[in-house]
PDB file of C-alpha atoms in Angstrom:
ATOM      1  CA  MET A   1      -9.455  33.874 -20.039  1.00  0.00           C
ATOM      2  CA  ARG A   2      -9.080  33.590 -16.235  1.00  0.00           C
ATOM      3  CA  ALA A   3      -6.237  31.510 -14.800  1.00  0.00           C
ATOM      4  CA  MET A   4      -4.718  31.050 -11.497  1.00  0.00           C
ATOM      5  CA  VAL A   5      -0.959  31.594 -11.738  1.00  0.00           C
ATOM      6  CA  VAL A   6       2.004  31.674  -9.359  1.00  0.00           C
ATOM      7  CA  GLU A   7       3.506  35.262  -8.997  1.00  0.00           C
ATOM      8  CA  ARG A   8       6.407  33.973  -7.040  1.00  0.00           C
ATOM      9  CA  TRP A   9       7.266  30.671  -5.354  1.00  0.00           C
ATOM     10  CA  GLY A  10       6.080  30.515  -1.773  1.00  0.00           C
ATOM     11  CA  GLY A  11       2.823  30.344   0.122  1.00  0.00           C
ATOM     12  CA  PRO A  12      -0.695  29.977  -1.136  1.00  0.00           C
ATOM     13  CA  GLU A  13      -1.056  33.773  -1.151  1.00  0.00           C
ATOM     14  CA  ASN A  14       1.080  33.793  -4.249  1.00  0.00           C
ATOM     15  CA  LEU A  15      -1.547  32.074  -6.180  1.00  0.00           C
ATOM     16  CA  VAL A  16      -3.487  34.808  -7.836  1.00  0.00           C
ATOM     17  CA  GLU A  17      -6.036  35.147 -10.562  1.00  0.00           C
ATOM     18  CA  ARG A  18      -4.856  36.853 -13.934  1.00  0.00           C
ATOM     19  CA  ASN A  19      -6.294  37.357 -17.299  1.00  0.00           C
ATOM     20  CA  VAL A  20      -4.031  35.480 -19.772  1.00  0.00           C
ATOM     21  CA  GLU A  21      -4.255  34.589 -23.490  1.00  0.00           C
ATOM     22  CA  ARG A  22      -6.390  31.773 -24.343  1.00  0.00           C
ATOM     23  CA  PRO A  23      -4.330  28.827 -25.835  1.00  0.00           C
ATOM     24  CA  GLU A  24      -4.979  27.343 -29.199  1.00  0.00           C
ATOM     25  CA  PRO A  25      -4.766  23.574 -30.026  1.00  0.00           C
ATOM     26  CA  GLY A  26      -2.114  22.367 -32.248  1.00  0.00           C
ATOM     27  CA  LEU A  27      -1.339  19.048 -34.032  1.00  0.00           C
ATOM     28  CA  ASN A  28      -3.195  16.249 -32.156  1.00  0.00           C
ATOM     29  CA  GLU A  29      -4.402  18.567 -29.453  1.00  0.00           C
ATOM     30  CA  VAL A  30      -7.734  19.710 -28.159  1.00  0.00           C
ATOM     31  CA  LEU A  31      -8.946  22.803 -26.387  1.00  0.00           C
ATOM     32  CA  VAL A  32     -11.124  22.032 -23.234  1.00  0.00           C
ATOM     33  CA  ARG A  33     -13.388  24.413 -21.664  1.00  0.00           C
ATOM     34  CA  VAL A  34     -12.766  23.415 -18.042  1.00  0.00           C
ATOM     35  CA  ARG A  35     -15.648  22.901 -15.767  1.00  0.00           C
ATOM     36  CA  ALA A  36     -13.846  21.865 -12.816  1.00  0.00           C
ATOM     37  CA  ALA A  37     -10.282  21.222 -11.728  1.00  0.00           C
ATOM     38  CA  GLY A  38      -8.935  18.887  -9.309  1.00  0.00           C
ATOM     39  CA  VAL A  39      -6.517  19.960  -6.408  1.00  0.00           C
ATOM     40  CA  ASN A  40      -3.606  17.720  -5.546  1.00  0.00           C
ATOM     41  CA  PRO A  41      -0.784  17.683  -3.248  1.00  0.00           C
ATOM     42  CA  VAL A  42       1.825  18.156  -6.060  1.00  0.00           C
ATOM     43  CA  ASP A  43       0.087  21.450  -6.826  1.00  0.00           C
ATOM     44  CA  TRP A  44       0.969  23.129  -3.529  1.00  0.00           C
ATOM     45  CA  LYS A  45       4.295  21.415  -3.187  1.00  0.00           C
ATOM     46  CA  THR A  46       5.550  22.673  -6.483  1.00  0.00           C
ATOM     47  CA  ARG A  47       3.921  26.195  -5.794  1.00  0.00           C
ATOM     48  CA  THR A  48       6.339  26.566  -3.088  1.00  0.00           C
ATOM     49  CA  SER A  49       9.656  26.226  -5.102  1.00  0.00           C
ATOM     50  CA  GLY A  50       8.902  25.071  -8.530  1.00  0.00           C
ATOM     51  CA  ALA A  51      10.453  21.683  -7.855  1.00  0.00           C
ATOM     52  CA  LEU A  52      10.932  19.487 -10.937  1.00  0.00           C
ATOM     53  CA  ILE A  53       8.040  20.647 -13.011  1.00  0.00           C
ATOM     54  CA  ASP A  54       8.769  22.016 -16.551  1.00  0.00           C
ATOM     55  CA  TRP A  55       7.068  25.475 -16.114  1.00  0.00           C
ATOM     56  CA  GLY A  56       5.964  27.902 -18.773  1.00  0.00           C
ATOM     57  CA  ALA A  57       6.857  31.502 -18.990  1.00  0.00           C
ATOM     58  CA  VAL A  58       3.956  32.246 -16.615  1.00  0.00           C
ATOM     59  CA  PRO A  59       3.665  29.346 -14.023  1.00  0.00           C
ATOM     60  CA  ALA A  60       0.017  28.145 -13.968  1.00  0.00           C
ATOM     61  CA  VAL A  61      -0.932  25.326 -11.540  1.00  0.00           C
ATOM     62  CA  GLY A  62      -3.077  22.324 -11.901  1.00  0.00           C
ATOM     63  CA  TRP A  63      -3.347  19.090 -13.958  1.00  0.00           C
ATOM     64  CA  ASP A  64      -6.725  17.457 -13.138  1.00  0.00           C
ATOM     65  CA  VAL A  65      -9.545  18.646 -15.444  1.00  0.00           C
ATOM     66  CA  SER A  66     -13.008  17.901 -16.487  1.00  0.00           C
ATOM     67  CA  GLY A  67     -14.837  19.909 -19.055  1.00  0.00           C
ATOM     68  CA  THR A  68     -16.048  20.051 -22.651  1.00  0.00           C
ATOM     69  CA  VAL A  69     -14.051  19.930 -25.827  1.00  0.00           C
ATOM     70  CA  GLU A  70     -14.227  23.482 -27.358  1.00  0.00           C
ATOM     71  CA  ALA A  71     -12.088  22.779 -30.578  1.00  0.00           C
ATOM     72  CA  VAL A  72      -9.765  20.141 -32.026  1.00  0.00           C
ATOM     73  CA  GLY A  73      -6.442  20.557 -33.660  1.00  0.00           C
ATOM     74  CA  PRO A  74      -5.277  18.780 -36.995  1.00  0.00           C
ATOM     75  CA  GLY A  75      -5.015  15.024 -36.653  1.00  0.00           C
ATOM     76  CA  VAL A  76      -7.562  14.498 -33.928  1.00  0.00           C
ATOM     77  CA  GLY A  77     -10.263  12.006 -35.181  1.00  0.00           C
ATOM     78  CA  HIS A  78     -11.744  10.433 -31.948  1.00  0.00           C
ATOM     79  CA  LEU A  79     -12.759  13.710 -30.068  1.00  0.00           C
ATOM     80  CA  HIS A  80     -15.112  16.528 -31.339  1.00  0.00           C
ATOM     81  CA  PRO A  81     -16.509  19.720 -29.915  1.00  0.00           C
ATOM     82  CA  GLY A  82     -19.017  19.174 -27.547  1.00  0.00           C
ATOM     83  CA  ASP A  83     -17.560  16.006 -26.054  1.00  0.00           C
ATOM     84  CA  GLU A  84     -17.288  15.686 -22.294  1.00  0.00           C
ATOM     85  CA  VAL A  85     -13.759  14.498 -21.337  1.00  0.00           C
ATOM     86  CA  PHE A  86     -11.573  14.325 -18.287  1.00  0.00           C
ATOM     87  CA  GLY A  87      -7.904  13.892 -17.808  1.00  0.00           C
ATOM     88  CA  MET A  88      -4.568  14.738 -16.538  1.00  0.00           C
ATOM     89  CA  PRO A  89      -2.712  16.495 -19.435  1.00  0.00           C
ATOM     90  CA  LEU A  90       1.129  16.943 -19.845  1.00  0.00           C
ATOM     91  CA  PHE A  91       2.243  16.152 -16.325  1.00  0.00           C
ATOM     92  CA  PRO A  92       4.933  16.735 -15.394  1.00  0.00           C
ATOM     93  CA  ARG A  93       4.973  19.578 -17.939  1.00  0.00           C
ATOM     94  CA  GLN A  94       2.785  22.586 -17.156  1.00  0.00           C
ATOM     95  CA  ALA A  95      -0.895  22.178 -18.048  1.00  0.00           C
ATOM     96  CA  GLY A  96      -2.459  25.082 -16.331  1.00  0.00           C
ATOM     97  CA  GLY A  97      -5.609  23.253 -15.110  1.00  0.00           C
ATOM     98  CA  TYR A  98      -6.640  26.123 -12.828  1.00  0.00           C
ATOM     99  CA  ALA A  99      -8.248  28.096 -15.798  1.00  0.00           C
ATOM    100  CA  GLU A 100     -11.223  28.443 -18.046  1.00  0.00           C
ATOM    101  CA  TYR A 101      -9.596  26.700 -20.767  1.00  0.00           C
ATOM    102  CA  VAL A 102      -6.722  24.249 -21.285  1.00  0.00           C
ATOM    103  CA  VAL A 103      -5.057  22.738 -24.157  1.00  0.00           C
ATOM    104  CA  ALA A 104      -4.157  19.015 -23.977  1.00  0.00           C
ATOM    105  CA  PRO A 105      -2.823  16.271 -26.168  1.00  0.00           C
ATOM    106  CA  ALA A 106      -6.025  14.356 -27.283  1.00  0.00           C
ATOM    107  CA  ARG A 107      -4.638  11.068 -25.844  1.00  0.00           C
ATOM    108  CA  HIS A 108      -4.178  12.538 -22.401  1.00  0.00           C
ATOM    109  CA  LEU A 109      -7.924  12.769 -22.108  1.00  0.00           C
ATOM    110  CA  ALA A 110     -10.876  10.245 -22.111  1.00  0.00           C
ATOM    111  CA  PRO A 111     -14.688  10.395 -22.264  1.00  0.00           C
ATOM    112  CA  LYS A 112     -15.902  11.544 -18.984  1.00  0.00           C
ATOM    113  CA  PRO A 113     -17.999   8.830 -17.226  1.00  0.00           C
ATOM    114  CA  ALA A 114     -21.616   9.844 -17.858  1.00  0.00           C
ATOM    115  CA  SER A 115     -22.526   8.933 -14.245  1.00  0.00           C
ATOM    116  CA  LEU A 116     -20.190  11.535 -12.636  1.00  0.00           C
ATOM    117  CA  THR A 117     -20.645  15.252 -12.529  1.00  0.00           C
ATOM    118  CA  HIS A 118     -17.763  17.408 -13.760  1.00  0.00           C
ATOM    119  CA  VAL A 119     -16.714  18.037 -10.196  1.00  0.00           C
ATOM    120  CA  GLU A 120     -16.523  14.407  -9.436  1.00  0.00           C
ATOM    121  CA  ALA A 121     -14.679  13.580 -12.643  1.00  0.00           C
ATOM    122  CA  ALA A 122     -12.195  16.310 -11.882  1.00  0.00           C
ATOM    123  CA  ALA A 123     -11.441  14.653  -8.659  1.00  0.00           C
ATOM    124  CA  LEU A 124     -10.466  11.362 -10.258  1.00  0.00           C
ATOM    125  CA  PRO A 125      -7.557  11.603 -12.984  1.00  0.00           C
ATOM    126  CA  LEU A 126      -4.206  12.170 -11.076  1.00  0.00           C
ATOM    127  CA  ALA A 127      -4.963  10.397  -7.849  1.00  0.00           C
ATOM    128  CA  GLY A 128      -6.901   7.592  -9.760  1.00  0.00           C
ATOM    129  CA  LEU A 129      -4.150   7.036 -12.313  1.00  0.00           C
ATOM    130  CA  THR A 130      -1.520   7.094  -9.400  1.00  0.00           C
ATOM    131  CA  ALA A 131      -3.458   4.264  -7.565  1.00  0.00           C
ATOM    132  CA  TRP A 132      -4.073   2.356 -10.814  1.00  0.00           C
ATOM    133  CA  GLN A 133      -0.386   2.614 -12.118  1.00  0.00           C
ATOM    134  CA  ALA A 134       0.836   1.620  -8.652  1.00  0.00           C
ATOM    135  CA  LEU A 135      -1.506  -1.167  -7.777  1.00  0.00           C
ATOM    136  CA  VAL A 136      -2.109  -2.559 -11.362  1.00  0.00           C
ATOM    137  CA  ASP A 137       0.908  -1.747 -13.453  1.00  0.00           C
ATOM    138  CA  ALA A 138       3.646  -1.747 -10.786  1.00  0.00           C
ATOM    139  CA  ALA A 139       2.502  -4.268  -8.110  1.00  0.00           C
ATOM    140  CA  ASP A 140       0.039  -6.440 -10.343  1.00  0.00           C
ATOM    141  CA  VAL A 141      -2.485  -6.916  -7.450  1.00  0.00           C
ATOM    142  CA  ARG A 142      -4.171 -10.207  -7.865  1.00  0.00           C
ATOM    143  CA  PRO A 143      -7.434 -11.685  -6.425  1.00  0.00           C
ATOM    144  CA  GLY A 144      -7.091 -12.942  -2.950  1.00  0.00           C
ATOM    145  CA  GLU A 145      -3.858 -10.828  -2.100  1.00  0.00           C
ATOM    146  CA  ARG A 146      -3.748  -8.888   0.993  1.00  0.00           C
ATOM    147  CA  VAL A 147      -3.168  -5.109   0.278  1.00  0.00           C
ATOM    148  CA  LEU A 148      -2.357  -2.368   3.020  1.00  0.00           C
ATOM    149  CA  VAL A 149      -3.262   1.204   1.884  1.00  0.00           C
ATOM    150  CA  HIS A 150      -1.813   3.845   3.974  1.00  0.00           C
ATOM    151  CA  ALA A 151      -3.874   7.221   4.253  1.00  0.00           C
ATOM    152  CA  ALA A 152      -6.805   5.248   3.050  1.00  0.00           C
ATOM    153  CA  ALA A 153      -9.234   8.231   3.177  1.00  0.00           C
ATOM    154  CA  GLY A 154      -7.093  10.612   1.304  1.00  0.00           C
ATOM    155  CA  GLY A 155      -6.973  11.588  -2.354  1.00  0.00           C
ATOM    156  CA  VAL A 156      -4.926   8.520  -3.702  1.00  0.00           C
ATOM    157  CA  GLY A 157      -5.888   6.329  -0.677  1.00  0.00           C
ATOM    158  CA  HIS A 158      -9.715   6.334  -1.190  1.00  0.00           C
ATOM    159  CA  LEU A 159      -9.346   5.418  -4.673  1.00  0.00           C
ATOM    160  CA  ALA A 160      -6.728   2.807  -4.141  1.00  0.00           C
ATOM    161  CA  VAL A 161      -8.940   1.109  -1.618  1.00  0.00           C
ATOM    162  CA  GLN A 162     -11.686   0.754  -4.316  1.00  0.00           C
ATOM    163  CA  ILE A 163      -9.334  -0.333  -7.069  1.00  0.00           C
ATOM    164  CA  ALA A 164      -7.640  -3.033  -4.985  1.00  0.00           C
ATOM    165  CA  LYS A 165     -11.198  -4.360  -3.944  1.00  0.00           C
ATOM    166  CA  ALA A 166     -12.334  -4.259  -7.634  1.00  0.00           C
ATOM    167  CA  ARG A 167      -9.059  -6.398  -8.301  1.00  0.00           C
ATOM    168  CA  GLY A 168     -10.442  -8.908  -5.718  1.00  0.00           C
ATOM    169  CA  ALA A 169      -7.937  -8.180  -2.959  1.00  0.00           C
ATOM    170  CA  TYR A 170      -8.426  -8.317   0.858  1.00  0.00           C
ATOM    171  CA  VAL A 171      -7.926  -4.556   1.659  1.00  0.00           C
ATOM    172  CA  ILE A 172      -6.668  -3.109   4.919  1.00  0.00           C
ATOM    173  CA  GLY A 173      -6.525   0.682   5.430  1.00  0.00           C
ATOM    174  CA  THR A 174      -4.953   3.013   7.865  1.00  0.00           C
ATOM    175  CA  ALA A 175      -6.909   6.162   8.826  1.00  0.00           C
ATOM    176  CA  SER A 176      -7.940   8.154  11.806  1.00  0.00           C
ATOM    177  CA  ALA A 177     -10.788   6.909  13.721  1.00  0.00           C
ATOM    178  CA  ALA A 178     -13.254   9.628  12.375  1.00  0.00           C
ATOM    179  CA  LYS A 179     -12.676   8.473   8.912  1.00  0.00           C
ATOM    180  CA  HIS A 180     -13.092   4.682   9.442  1.00  0.00           C
ATOM    181  CA  ALA A 181     -16.695   4.648   8.296  1.00  0.00           C
ATOM    182  CA  LEU A 182     -15.813   6.092   4.967  1.00  0.00           C
ATOM    183  CA  VAL A 183     -12.913   3.756   4.456  1.00  0.00           C
ATOM    184  CA  ARG A 184     -15.274   0.684   5.223  1.00  0.00           C
ATOM    185  CA  GLU A 185     -17.959   2.134   3.072  1.00  0.00           C
ATOM    186  CA  LEU A 186     -15.436   2.271   0.090  1.00  0.00           C
ATOM    187  CA  GLY A 187     -14.714  -1.414   0.508  1.00  0.00           C
ATOM    188  CA  ALA A 188     -11.930  -1.900   3.118  1.00  0.00           C
ATOM    189  CA  ASP A 189     -12.073  -5.282   4.991  1.00  0.00           C
ATOM    190  CA  GLU A 190     -10.071  -3.819   7.934  1.00  0.00           C
ATOM    191  CA  VAL A 191      -9.203  -0.181   9.100  1.00  0.00           C
ATOM    192  CA  ILE A 192      -6.585   0.499  11.547  1.00  0.00           C
ATOM    193  CA  ASP A 193      -6.467   3.804  13.553  1.00  0.00           C
ATOM    194  CA  TYR A 194      -2.832   4.837  13.006  1.00  0.00           C
ATOM    195  CA  ARG A 195      -3.011   7.248  15.946  1.00  0.00           C
ATOM    196  CA  GLU A 196      -3.785   4.295  18.388  1.00  0.00           C
ATOM    197  CA  VAL A 197      -2.245   1.212  16.870  1.00  0.00           C
ATOM    198  CA  ARG A 198       1.171   0.747  15.149  1.00  0.00           C
ATOM    199  CA  PHE A 199       0.201  -1.184  11.995  1.00  0.00           C
ATOM    200  CA  ASP A 200       3.448  -3.172  12.057  1.00  0.00           C
ATOM    201  CA  ASP A 201       2.625  -4.349  15.467  1.00  0.00           C
ATOM    202  CA  VAL A 202      -0.572  -6.089  14.317  1.00  0.00           C
ATOM    203  CA  LEU A 203      -0.033  -6.946  10.550  1.00  0.00           C
ATOM    204  CA  ARG A 204       1.871  -9.692   8.851  1.00  0.00           C
ATOM    205  CA  ASP A 205       1.869 -11.521   5.455  1.00  0.00           C
ATOM    206  CA  VAL A 206       0.822  -8.552   3.451  1.00  0.00           C
ATOM    207  CA  ASP A 207       1.296  -8.888  -0.232  1.00  0.00           C
ATOM    208  CA  VAL A 208       1.314  -5.287  -1.321  1.00  0.00           C
ATOM    209  CA  VAL A 209       1.653  -1.972   0.562  1.00  0.00           C
ATOM    210  CA  LEU A 210       0.734   1.365  -1.190  1.00  0.00           C
ATOM    211  CA  ASP A 211       2.504   4.078   0.954  1.00  0.00           C
ATOM    212  CA  GLY A 212       1.512   7.655   0.248  1.00  0.00           C
ATOM    213  CA  ILE A 213       3.308   8.903   3.296  1.00  0.00           C
ATOM    214  CA  GLY A 214       6.967   7.837   2.991  1.00  0.00           C
ATOM    215  CA  GLY A 215       9.812   8.195   5.563  1.00  0.00           C
ATOM    216  CA  GLU A 216       9.329   5.942   8.644  1.00  0.00           C
ATOM    217  CA  THR A 217       6.133   4.698   7.415  1.00  0.00           C
ATOM    218  CA  ALA A 218       7.790   3.092   4.351  1.00  0.00           C
ATOM    219  CA  GLU A 219      10.520   1.659   6.463  1.00  0.00           C
ATOM    220  CA  ARG A 220       7.967   0.092   8.704  1.00  0.00           C
ATOM    221  CA  SER A 221       5.831  -1.135   5.992  1.00  0.00           C
ATOM    222  CA  LEU A 222       8.607  -3.636   4.945  1.00  0.00           C
ATOM    223  CA  LYS A 223       8.025  -5.473   8.287  1.00  0.00           C
ATOM    224  CA  VAL A 224       4.572  -6.367   7.400  1.00  0.00           C
ATOM    225  CA  LEU A 225       5.350  -7.850   3.927  1.00  0.00           C
ATOM    226  CA  ARG A 226       5.634 -11.556   3.285  1.00  0.00           C
ATOM    227  CA  PRO A 227       8.353 -12.982   0.954  1.00  0.00           C
ATOM    228  CA  GLY A 228       7.534 -11.992  -2.525  1.00  0.00           C
ATOM    229  CA  GLY A 229       5.670  -8.689  -1.115  1.00  0.00           C
ATOM    230  CA  ARG A 230       5.794  -5.469  -2.907  1.00  0.00           C
ATOM    231  CA  LEU A 231       6.075  -1.953  -1.384  1.00  0.00           C
ATOM    232  CA  ILE A 232       5.138   0.994  -3.799  1.00  0.00           C
ATOM    233  CA  THR A 233       5.950   4.332  -2.249  1.00  0.00           C
ATOM    234  CA  LEU A 234       4.601   7.609  -3.858  1.00  0.00           C
ATOM    235  CA  PRO A 235       6.364  10.703  -2.154  1.00  0.00           C
ATOM    236  CA  GLY A 236       9.678  10.386  -3.975  1.00  0.00           C
ATOM    237  CA  PRO A 237      12.766   8.228  -4.758  1.00  0.00           C
ATOM    238  CA  ASP A 238      14.422   9.047  -1.658  1.00  0.00           C
ATOM    239  CA  ASP A 239      11.545   7.384   0.309  1.00  0.00           C
ATOM    240  CA  VAL A 240      12.175   3.943  -1.091  1.00  0.00           C
ATOM    241  CA  PRO A 241      13.822   1.982   1.585  1.00  0.00           C
ATOM    242  CA  ALA A 242      16.380  -0.767   1.128  1.00  0.00           C
ATOM    243  CA  ALA A 243      14.302  -4.023   0.819  1.00  0.00           C
ATOM    244  CA  PRO A 244      15.398  -7.317   1.995  1.00  0.00           C
ATOM    245  CA  ASP A 245      15.840 -10.205  -0.349  1.00  0.00           C
ATOM    246  CA  GLY A 246      12.612 -11.402  -1.596  1.00  0.00           C
ATOM    247  CA  VAL A 247      10.792  -8.145  -1.283  1.00  0.00           C
ATOM    248  CA  ARG A 248      10.558  -5.494  -3.938  1.00  0.00           C
ATOM    249  CA  ALA A 249      10.313  -1.679  -3.076  1.00  0.00           C
ATOM    250  CA  ALA A 250       9.741   0.902  -5.761  1.00  0.00           C
ATOM    251  CA  TRP A 251       8.773   4.350  -6.390  1.00  0.00           C
ATOM    252  CA  VAL A 252       5.911   5.247  -8.876  1.00  0.00           C
ATOM    253  CA  MET A 253       5.387   8.687 -10.402  1.00  0.00           C
ATOM    254  CA  VAL A 254       2.247   9.073 -12.255  1.00  0.00           C
ATOM    255  CA  GLU A 255       2.098   9.774 -15.897  1.00  0.00           C
ATOM    256  CA  PRO A 256      -0.641  10.684 -18.523  1.00  0.00           C
ATOM    257  CA  ASP A 257      -2.439   7.442 -19.441  1.00  0.00           C
ATOM    258  CA  HIS A 258      -5.354   7.320 -21.836  1.00  0.00           C
ATOM    259  CA  LEU A 259      -5.943   3.608 -21.438  1.00  0.00           C
ATOM    260  CA  GLY A 260      -5.654   3.981 -17.498  1.00  0.00           C
ATOM    261  CA  LEU A 261      -8.369   6.730 -17.753  1.00  0.00           C
ATOM    262  CA  ARG A 262     -10.657   4.493 -19.568  1.00  0.00           C
ATOM    263  CA  GLU A 263     -10.102   1.617 -17.011  1.00  0.00           C
ATOM    264  CA  LEU A 264     -11.002   3.995 -14.266  1.00  0.00           C
ATOM    265  CA  ALA A 265     -13.998   5.111 -16.140  1.00  0.00           C
ATOM    266  CA  ALA A 266     -15.197   1.587 -16.562  1.00  0.00           C
ATOM    267  CA  LEU A 267     -14.988   0.938 -12.932  1.00  0.00           C
ATOM    268  CA  VAL A 268     -17.006   4.000 -12.273  1.00  0.00           C
ATOM    269  CA  GLU A 269     -19.626   2.805 -14.741  1.00  0.00           C
ATOM    270  CA  ARG A 270     -19.831  -0.794 -13.185  1.00  0.00           C
ATOM    271  CA  GLY A 271     -20.238   0.956  -9.776  1.00  0.00           C
ATOM    272  CA  GLU A 272     -16.893  -0.209  -8.448  1.00  0.00           C
ATOM    273  CA  LEU A 273     -15.207   3.204  -8.088  1.00  0.00           C
ATOM    274  CA  ARG A 274     -16.507   6.549  -6.758  1.00  0.00           C
ATOM    275  CA  PRO A 275     -14.359   9.522  -6.310  1.00  0.00           C
ATOM    276  CA  VAL A 276     -15.097  11.791  -3.153  1.00  0.00           C
ATOM    277  CA  ALA A 277     -15.028  15.399  -3.690  1.00  0.00           C
ATOM    278  CA  ASP A 278     -15.114  16.540   0.048  1.00  0.00           C
ATOM    279  CA  THR A 279     -14.293  20.188  -0.572  1.00  0.00           C
ATOM    280  CA  VAL A 280     -15.527  22.211  -3.543  1.00  0.00           C
ATOM    281  CA  LEU A 281     -14.625  25.958  -3.937  1.00  0.00           C
ATOM    282  CA  PRO A 282     -14.622  28.378  -6.860  1.00  0.00           C
ATOM    283  CA  LEU A 283     -11.665  28.853  -9.111  1.00  0.00           C
ATOM    284  CA  ALA A 284     -10.902  32.429  -7.451  1.00  0.00           C
ATOM    285  CA  GLU A 285     -10.354  30.649  -4.026  1.00  0.00           C
ATOM    286  CA  ALA A 286      -7.633  28.354  -5.159  1.00  0.00           C
ATOM    287  CA  ALA A 287      -5.253  29.837  -2.562  1.00  0.00           C
ATOM    288  CA  LYS A 288      -7.782  28.808   0.095  1.00  0.00           C
ATOM    289  CA  ALA A 289      -7.932  25.227  -1.407  1.00  0.00           C
ATOM    290  CA  HIS A 290      -4.131  25.153  -1.109  1.00  0.00           C
ATOM    291  CA  ALA A 291      -4.125  26.219   2.405  1.00  0.00           C
ATOM    292  CA  ILE A 292      -6.799  23.599   3.348  1.00  0.00           C
ATOM    293  CA  GLY A 293      -4.966  20.884   1.542  1.00  0.00           C
ATOM    294  CA  GLU A 294      -1.676  21.731   3.242  1.00  0.00           C
ATOM    295  CA  GLU A 295      -3.106  21.135   6.617  1.00  0.00           C
ATOM    296  CA  GLY A 296      -3.050  17.365   5.646  1.00  0.00           C
ATOM    297  CA  ARG A 297      -6.528  16.451   6.938  1.00  0.00           C
ATOM    298  CA  THR A 298      -8.517  16.311   3.920  1.00  0.00           C
ATOM    299  CA  THR A 299     -10.926  13.336   3.084  1.00  0.00           C
ATOM    300  CA  GLY A 300     -10.998  12.557  -0.526  1.00  0.00           C
ATOM    301  CA  LYS A 301     -10.328  15.381  -3.034  1.00  0.00           C
ATOM    302  CA  ILE A 302     -10.549  19.159  -3.207  1.00  0.00           C
ATOM    303  CA  VAL A 303     -12.015  20.484  -6.365  1.00  0.00           C
ATOM    304  CA  LEU A 304     -12.369  23.910  -7.870  1.00  0.00           C
ATOM    305  CA  THR A 305     -15.424  24.802 -10.002  1.00  0.00           C
ATOM    306  CA  VAL A 306     -14.525  26.860 -13.069  1.00  0.00           C
ATOM    307  CA  SER A 307     -17.413  27.468 -15.253  1.00  0.00           C
TER     308      SER A 307
END
């Protein structure tokens, strides 16, 4: 089968197409014929050095997949050949989602929402689960709370805006001016142009901040939180600032989550969540997809079509 592998750690030019052996499902696993694969910042960040990912003998990139069950291994009773599924298998172990086929634990997948194409569904798992686990599991966003989402037009951000809104929150997003219309369309009550306004100069009494940027942004976010507020940061544990008494700051790293996928699918089917796949490229152009992503200007998600 065709798969995109990393010949050596470094730039996007090291991400190349190779023919590799098709995997076979084992106990409690399924083989998925991949129709589309999502591209995430973790993909190009780990491509440069390997980072903390548990790689196989041939490093194969990608975790977000949407496709069709091709075969099931022993012990799988709830999925069958022909079922359309989506998910984020194995993270942070290697999944090899940029490929024609992928093997996944059955409970790392969920039925694809019928209203989404495979491209749209592939845009949802990693970013959607990140937003869900940060806002719902870690921050426990409640109706009426004020939620600030940084990079609100980005991969995680555009989904976080919608999830927070579905939870009944008052949502504030930061984004460049060109992306304000989209962020408002997705449900934000306020949008701040971070290039023109310092958010910590104009905001106070925020209950939850979702920070996908880290560094100075995380530090400044503490200033806008009310007592009892929660700052959830995503880049890494080193980006968690020392929080004052009465405020909680935490790092969240996404993990496979069957129930979370089902919650995201339910939001989609109720019309409360819509993934945006702004850039769609064929599998063979994965290196180009990484180069575009590394520019840091994408709206929504980048997705590769596979078959």
